[in-house]
Coordinates of C-alpha atoms in Angstrom, one line a residue:
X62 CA 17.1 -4.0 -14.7
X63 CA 16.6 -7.7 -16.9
X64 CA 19.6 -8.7 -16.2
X65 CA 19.4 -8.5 -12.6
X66 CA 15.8 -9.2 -12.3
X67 CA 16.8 -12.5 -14.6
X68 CA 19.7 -12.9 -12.3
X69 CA 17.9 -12.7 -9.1
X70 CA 15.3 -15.5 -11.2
X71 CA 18.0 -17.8 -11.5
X72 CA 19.8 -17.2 -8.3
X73 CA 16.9 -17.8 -6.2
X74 CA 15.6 -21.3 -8.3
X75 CA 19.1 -23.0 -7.6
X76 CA 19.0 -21.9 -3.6
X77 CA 15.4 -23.2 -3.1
X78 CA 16.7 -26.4 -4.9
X79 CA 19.4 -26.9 -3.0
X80 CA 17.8 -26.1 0.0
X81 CA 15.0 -28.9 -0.7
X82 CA 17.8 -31.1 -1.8
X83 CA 19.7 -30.5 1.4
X84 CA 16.9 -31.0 3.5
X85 CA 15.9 -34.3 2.3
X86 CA 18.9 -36.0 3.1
X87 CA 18.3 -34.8 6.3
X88 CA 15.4 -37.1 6.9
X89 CA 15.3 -40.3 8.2
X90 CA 19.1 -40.9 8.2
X91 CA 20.3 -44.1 8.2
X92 CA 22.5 -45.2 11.2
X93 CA 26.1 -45.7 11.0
X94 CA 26.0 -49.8 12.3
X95 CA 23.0 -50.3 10.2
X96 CA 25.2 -48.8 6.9
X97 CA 28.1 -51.0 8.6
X98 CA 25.7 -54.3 8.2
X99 CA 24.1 -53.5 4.9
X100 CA 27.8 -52.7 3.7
X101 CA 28.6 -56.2 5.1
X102 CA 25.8 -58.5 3.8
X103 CA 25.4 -56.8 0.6
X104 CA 22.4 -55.7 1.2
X105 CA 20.8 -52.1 -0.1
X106 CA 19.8 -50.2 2.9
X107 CA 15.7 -50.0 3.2
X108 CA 14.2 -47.1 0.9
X109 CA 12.8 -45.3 3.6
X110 CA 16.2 -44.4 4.3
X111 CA 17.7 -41.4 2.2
X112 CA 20.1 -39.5 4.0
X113 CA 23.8 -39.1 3.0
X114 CA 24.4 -42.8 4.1
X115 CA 22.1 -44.6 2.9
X116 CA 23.7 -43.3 -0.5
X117 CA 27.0 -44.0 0.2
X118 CA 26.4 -47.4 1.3
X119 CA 24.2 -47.8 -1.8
X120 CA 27.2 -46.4 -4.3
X121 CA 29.8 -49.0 -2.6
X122 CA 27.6 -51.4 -3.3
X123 CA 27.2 -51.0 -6.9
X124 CA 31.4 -51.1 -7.1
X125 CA 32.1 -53.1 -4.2
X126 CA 34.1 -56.2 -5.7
X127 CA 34.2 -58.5 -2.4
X128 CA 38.6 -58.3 -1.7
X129 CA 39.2 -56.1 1.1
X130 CA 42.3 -54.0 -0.3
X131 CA 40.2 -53.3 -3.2
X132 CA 37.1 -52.2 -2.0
X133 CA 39.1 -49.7 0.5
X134 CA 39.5 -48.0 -2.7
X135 CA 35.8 -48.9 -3.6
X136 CA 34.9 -46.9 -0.7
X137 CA 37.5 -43.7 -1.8
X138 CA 35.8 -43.4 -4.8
X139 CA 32.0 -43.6 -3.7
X140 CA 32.7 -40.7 -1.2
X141 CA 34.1 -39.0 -4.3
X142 CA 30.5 -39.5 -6.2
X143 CA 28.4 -38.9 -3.4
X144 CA 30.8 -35.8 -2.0
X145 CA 30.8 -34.5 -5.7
X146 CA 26.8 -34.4 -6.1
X147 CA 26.6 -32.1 -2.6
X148 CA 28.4 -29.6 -3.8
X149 CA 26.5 -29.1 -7.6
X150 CA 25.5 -25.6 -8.1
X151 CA 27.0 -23.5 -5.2
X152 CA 29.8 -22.2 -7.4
X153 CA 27.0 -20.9 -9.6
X154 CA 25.0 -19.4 -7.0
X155 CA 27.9 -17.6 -5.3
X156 CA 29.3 -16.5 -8.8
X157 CA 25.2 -15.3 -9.3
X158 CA 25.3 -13.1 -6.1
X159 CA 28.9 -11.7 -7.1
X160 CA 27.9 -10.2 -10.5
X161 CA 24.4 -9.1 -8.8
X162 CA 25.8 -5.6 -7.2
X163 CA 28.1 -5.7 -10.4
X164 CA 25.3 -5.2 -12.5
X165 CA 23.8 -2.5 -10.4
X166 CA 26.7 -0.7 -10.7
X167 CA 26.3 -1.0 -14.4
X168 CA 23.0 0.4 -14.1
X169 CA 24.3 3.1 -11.8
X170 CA 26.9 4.4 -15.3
X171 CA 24.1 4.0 -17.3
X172 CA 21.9 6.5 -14.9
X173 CA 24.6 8.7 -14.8
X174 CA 25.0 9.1 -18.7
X175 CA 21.4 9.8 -19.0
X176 CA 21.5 12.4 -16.0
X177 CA 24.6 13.8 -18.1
X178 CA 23.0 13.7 -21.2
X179 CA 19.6 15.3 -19.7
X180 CA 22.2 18.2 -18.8
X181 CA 24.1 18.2 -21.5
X182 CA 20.5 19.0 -23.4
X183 CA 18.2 21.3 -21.0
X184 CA 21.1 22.4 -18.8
X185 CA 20.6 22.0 -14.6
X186 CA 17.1 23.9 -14.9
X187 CA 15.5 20.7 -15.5
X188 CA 15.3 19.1 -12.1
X189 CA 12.7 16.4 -13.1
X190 CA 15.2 15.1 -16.2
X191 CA 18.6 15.0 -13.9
X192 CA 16.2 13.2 -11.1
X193 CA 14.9 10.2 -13.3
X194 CA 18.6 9.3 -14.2
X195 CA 19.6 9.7 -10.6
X196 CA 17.2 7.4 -9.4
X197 CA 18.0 4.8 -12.5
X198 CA 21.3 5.3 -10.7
X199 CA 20.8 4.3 -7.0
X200 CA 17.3 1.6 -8.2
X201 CA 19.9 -0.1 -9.6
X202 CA 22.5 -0.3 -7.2
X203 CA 20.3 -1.2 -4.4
X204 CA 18.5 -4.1 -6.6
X205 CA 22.0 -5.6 -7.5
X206 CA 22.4 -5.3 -3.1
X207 CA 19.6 -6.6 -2.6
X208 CA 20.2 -9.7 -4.3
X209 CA 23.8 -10.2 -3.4
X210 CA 23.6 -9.8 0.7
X211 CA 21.2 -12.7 0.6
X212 CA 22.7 -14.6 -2.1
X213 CA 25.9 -14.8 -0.3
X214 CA 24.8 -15.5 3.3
X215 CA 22.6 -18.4 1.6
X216 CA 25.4 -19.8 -0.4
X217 CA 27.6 -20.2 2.9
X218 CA 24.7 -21.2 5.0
X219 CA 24.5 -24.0 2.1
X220 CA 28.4 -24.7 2.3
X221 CA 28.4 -24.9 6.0
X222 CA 25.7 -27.7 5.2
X223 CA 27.5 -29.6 2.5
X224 CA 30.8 -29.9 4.7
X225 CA 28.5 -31.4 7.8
X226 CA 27.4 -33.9 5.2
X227 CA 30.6 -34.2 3.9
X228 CA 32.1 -34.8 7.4
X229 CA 29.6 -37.2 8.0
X230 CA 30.9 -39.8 4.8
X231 CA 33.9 -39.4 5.7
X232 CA 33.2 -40.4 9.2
X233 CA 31.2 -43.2 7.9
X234 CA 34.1 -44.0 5.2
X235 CA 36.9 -44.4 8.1
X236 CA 34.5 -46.8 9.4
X237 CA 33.8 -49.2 6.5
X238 CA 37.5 -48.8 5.9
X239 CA 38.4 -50.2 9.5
X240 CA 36.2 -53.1 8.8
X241 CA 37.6 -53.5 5.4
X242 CA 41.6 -53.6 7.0
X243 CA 40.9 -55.4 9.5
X244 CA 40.0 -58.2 7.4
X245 CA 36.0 -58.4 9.0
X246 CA 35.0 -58.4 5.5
X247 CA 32.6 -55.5 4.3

């Protein structure tokens, strides 16, 4: 039972982070032709702003280098970094909720040997021996469940969120890179 109770600990810290992380870039987006404009002048977008991108807009400006072919690739690689950071820690929350009902069903051979062994010592007399392995057995099983039904839904819910942010720097990458080729200087 640790290991999934530690499990479970873990599993559950990285969702509520992720789901506060999520959440705040969210909030008080910052609109596509204001990003467009701060892109152009140079300028960092106000810190009020701290959606998805505000933060793209603030990583090409930290690279940007002023040529238009070049910071095309300027933008490229800041959607890489801001793309990257959205999708920290999902792997290890669906890899968390995975081993969850794994676990239980270690817990589930475990309560078996000990119902096995209960017989193998007072033979199938002793119902109250055989009955505290069996329910080691299905405790453990159900705990690992528990966990790993909500672990999973969250961890897509979560994905489904990343690739709406994700769509939206790309969205706002195709349009910085249309200003960028045709030569209205970002």
């Amino acid at each position: 039972m640790v290991p999934l109770v530690l499990v479970s600990v873990l599993m559950w810290g990285l969702i509520v982070h992720k789901l506060l992380a999520l959440k705040a870039l969210y909030r008080h987006p910052l609109p596509v032709e204001q990003a467009v404009a701060c892109a152009r002048t140079g300028q960092r977008p106000d810190s009020h702003y701290v959606g998805i991108n505000s933060r793209l807009v603030r990583e090409f400006l930290l690279r940007r280098s002023g040529h238009g072919t070049l910071d095309s690739h300027v933008v490229d690689e800041a959607v890489l970094v801001v793309a990257g950071g959205l999708e920290r820690g999902l792997t290890l929350i669906g890899v968390l909720a995975a081993i969850a009902p794994l676990l239980g069903l270690l817990g589930t051979v475990v309560g078996m040997i000990s119902t096995f062994n209960s017989i193998a010592l007072f033979g199938t007399g002793n119902a109250r021996a055989m009955a505290g392995g069996i329910s080691e057995a299905l405790i453990t099983t159900q705990t690992g469940l528990l966990i790993a039904i909500p672990g999973l839904y969250l961890r897509n819910f979560l994905q489904r969120r990343v690739a709406n942010l994700k769509h939206q720097i790309d969205s706002l990458a195709l349009t910085l890179k249309r200003q960028l080729n045709h030569g209205e200087g970002v």
